[in-house]
Amino acid sequence: MAEAGILAESHREMLDRVFWASVPESAKREVLLSEEAWCIPPKNVQSYVAELLKQGENADAVSILQNYASCADNEEPDARKRAATGLSEMAGLYAQAGPRLLQDALRHIGLRLSVEQDQDLQSLVSAAFVRLSQEAATHRHYAAMSQALNLLDGVESQRPGIAKTLRTKMGIEERVPEFVEEALRARGLAAGLTGVLKHLPQTAMEQLSTRFNRCQFRSDLENVASLALELGEEALQYLRDTVRGGPVAEAADMVGLLTRLDIQAAEVFLPGRMKDFHERRRTASSGKSRPAARTGVAACCWLCWTTWIRW
């Protein structure tokens, strides 16, 4: 049946389900609120909590999910293993139940990333962290996304290889363009989203520079510049460094935004880059190189320069 695309319930899963159905409600709740909650198969936990939410018993549902997440800190390796597996399987339920629960689960599983020594366990913990982070992004739980990136920053100082791999798998950086657009459309509602973008200053500033160059109205320019300024000094320094000595194409893209945010830096860096911009324009015009939308680099840079100087 598996080859035909039909998911078959294993004999063990069937026995678990039948046994769980025979357990009295009071006993179910008692074990799900105990330190042994990790013993209960995730499917049973999920179905029980989903029923509580359906009946409006939100407080009990939250307590059970919080308790289950805390099992990730259990002293027993088998308990941590099963809790990590369960959190991965129930990531969608945690996101559905609310951002605070998702943050709570991320905190428990994220702290294990730095201290877990068992390699197999670390793989399970990493998978759970990625799934929870992906659900945070999908449901636009910005505070949870920011927390995940904060936790990852802590992991990076101790296990940089793992942090880099997880950052890629989380997929948050790939969604920066859509997050930037959302932040620009609803600034008042996107305070948490700005916090997320601060964790990804380079990608965010590259996207904002591109967006800035496409603006046709001054109000749009101001909106982009205001968001870029909120990203903080690290993002602004990346902008300065790119215009000062980065690749010509990237530097050209960022000139306009830099002149709006830090005209003094632009006055220092831009004259020294004009030769590079002119050379790129010359080679592009001669047919040696024709990258899309780059043939007018020097003219575009000079236009940005003179326009903002007049401001």
Short mmCIF file of C-alpha atoms in Angstrom, two decimals, residues 32-144:
data_model
loop_
_atom_site.label_atom_id
_atom_site.label_comp_id
_atom_site.label_asym_id
_atom_site.label_seq_id
_atom_site.Cartn_x
_atom_site.Cartn_y
_atom_site.Cartn_z
CA LEU A 32 0.15 14.23 29.89
CA LEU A 33 0.80 16.71 32.70
CA SER A 34 3.47 14.53 34.31
CA GLU A 35 7.20 14.14 33.73
CA GLU A 36 6.39 10.96 31.81
CA ALA A 37 4.44 12.71 29.06
CA TRP A 38 7.18 11.82 26.58
CA CYS A 39 6.07 8.16 26.85
CA ILE A 40 2.83 8.97 25.00
CA PRO A 41 3.06 8.66 21.19
CA PRO A 42 2.89 12.10 19.51
CA LYS A 43 -0.23 11.12 17.53
CA ASN A 44 -2.10 10.46 20.76
CA VAL A 45 -0.92 13.71 22.31
CA GLN A 46 -1.90 15.60 19.19
CA SER A 47 -5.37 14.10 18.95
CA TYR A 48 -6.03 14.72 22.64
CA VAL A 49 -4.88 18.36 22.53
CA ALA A 50 -6.75 18.99 19.27
CA GLU A 51 -9.95 17.78 20.94
CA LEU A 52 -9.34 20.07 23.93
CA LEU A 53 -8.88 23.04 21.60
CA LYS A 54 -12.04 22.10 19.72
CA GLN A 55 -13.98 22.05 23.00
CA GLY A 56 -12.56 25.43 24.03
CA GLU A 57 -10.44 24.02 26.87
CA ASN A 58 -7.48 26.12 25.83
CA ALA A 59 -5.84 26.39 29.24
CA ASP A 60 -5.56 22.62 29.60
CA ALA A 61 -4.28 22.28 26.03
CA VAL A 62 -1.60 24.90 26.66
CA SER A 63 -0.52 23.25 29.93
CA ILE A 64 -0.14 19.88 28.23
CA LEU A 65 1.90 21.28 25.34
CA GLN A 66 4.11 23.28 27.69
CA ASN A 67 4.74 20.22 29.81
CA TYR A 68 5.54 18.08 26.77
CA ALA A 69 8.06 20.66 25.51
CA SER A 70 9.80 20.62 28.90
CA CYS A 71 10.48 16.89 28.40
CA ALA A 72 13.25 17.95 26.00
CA ASP A 73 15.27 18.81 29.13
CA ASN A 74 14.78 15.37 30.75
CA GLU A 75 17.89 13.76 32.21
CA GLU A 76 17.16 10.46 30.44
CA PRO A 77 18.47 10.27 26.84
CA ASP A 78 15.52 8.14 25.72
CA ALA A 79 13.10 10.73 27.08
CA ARG A 80 14.90 13.54 25.24
CA LYS A 81 14.95 11.46 22.08
CA ARG A 82 11.24 10.82 22.10
CA ALA A 83 10.42 14.38 23.15
CA ALA A 84 12.48 15.80 20.27
CA THR A 85 10.76 13.45 17.84
CA GLY A 86 7.37 14.43 19.21
CA LEU A 87 8.08 18.17 19.00
CA SER A 88 9.11 17.74 15.39
CA GLU A 89 5.90 15.87 14.57
CA MET A 90 3.72 18.34 16.47
CA ALA A 91 5.38 21.56 15.31
CA GLY A 92 2.27 22.54 13.39
CA LEU A 93 0.09 22.05 16.47
CA TYR A 94 2.36 24.29 18.55
CA ALA A 95 2.15 27.00 15.90
CA GLN A 96 -1.62 26.64 15.72
CA ALA A 97 -1.95 26.89 19.51
CA GLY A 98 -0.18 30.26 19.56
CA PRO A 99 3.15 32.10 19.31
CA ARG A 100 3.93 31.88 23.02
CA LEU A 101 3.72 28.10 22.98
CA LEU A 102 5.90 28.00 19.90
CA GLN A 103 8.45 30.21 21.64
CA ASP A 104 8.38 27.97 24.68
CA ALA A 105 9.04 24.87 22.58
CA LEU A 106 11.81 26.64 20.64
CA ARG A 107 13.47 27.70 23.90
CA HIS A 108 13.55 24.16 25.28
CA ILE A 109 14.76 22.52 22.08
CA GLY A 110 17.07 25.39 21.14
CA LEU A 111 18.99 25.25 24.40
CA ARG A 112 19.65 21.55 23.78
CA LEU A 113 21.43 22.40 20.53
CA SER A 114 24.43 23.78 22.42
CA VAL A 115 24.71 21.09 25.09
CA GLU A 116 23.55 17.82 23.54
CA GLN A 117 26.55 15.50 23.16
CA ASP A 118 24.97 12.38 21.67
CA GLN A 119 25.21 12.65 17.87
CA ASP A 120 21.97 10.79 17.14
CA LEU A 121 20.14 12.88 19.69
CA GLN A 122 21.61 16.07 18.28
CA SER A 123 20.24 15.15 14.84
CA LEU A 124 16.75 14.74 16.31
CA VAL A 125 17.03 17.99 18.27
CA SER A 126 18.22 19.82 15.15
CA ALA A 127 15.32 18.44 13.11
CA ALA A 128 12.82 19.57 15.75
CA PHE A 129 14.38 23.04 15.89
CA VAL A 130 14.16 23.39 12.11
CA ARG A 131 10.53 22.24 12.00
CA LEU A 132 9.46 24.61 14.77
CA SER A 133 11.30 27.49 13.08
CA GLN A 134 9.68 26.73 9.73
CA GLU A 135 6.24 26.74 11.35
CA ALA A 136 7.04 30.09 12.96
CA ALA A 137 7.86 31.53 9.52
CA THR A 138 4.82 29.97 7.86
CA HIS A 139 2.43 31.33 10.50
CA ARG A 140 4.21 34.70 10.65
CA HIS A 141 4.97 34.36 14.36
CA TYR A 142 7.70 37.00 14.24
CA ALA A 143 8.64 36.86 17.93
CA ALA A 144 9.20 33.12 17.66
#
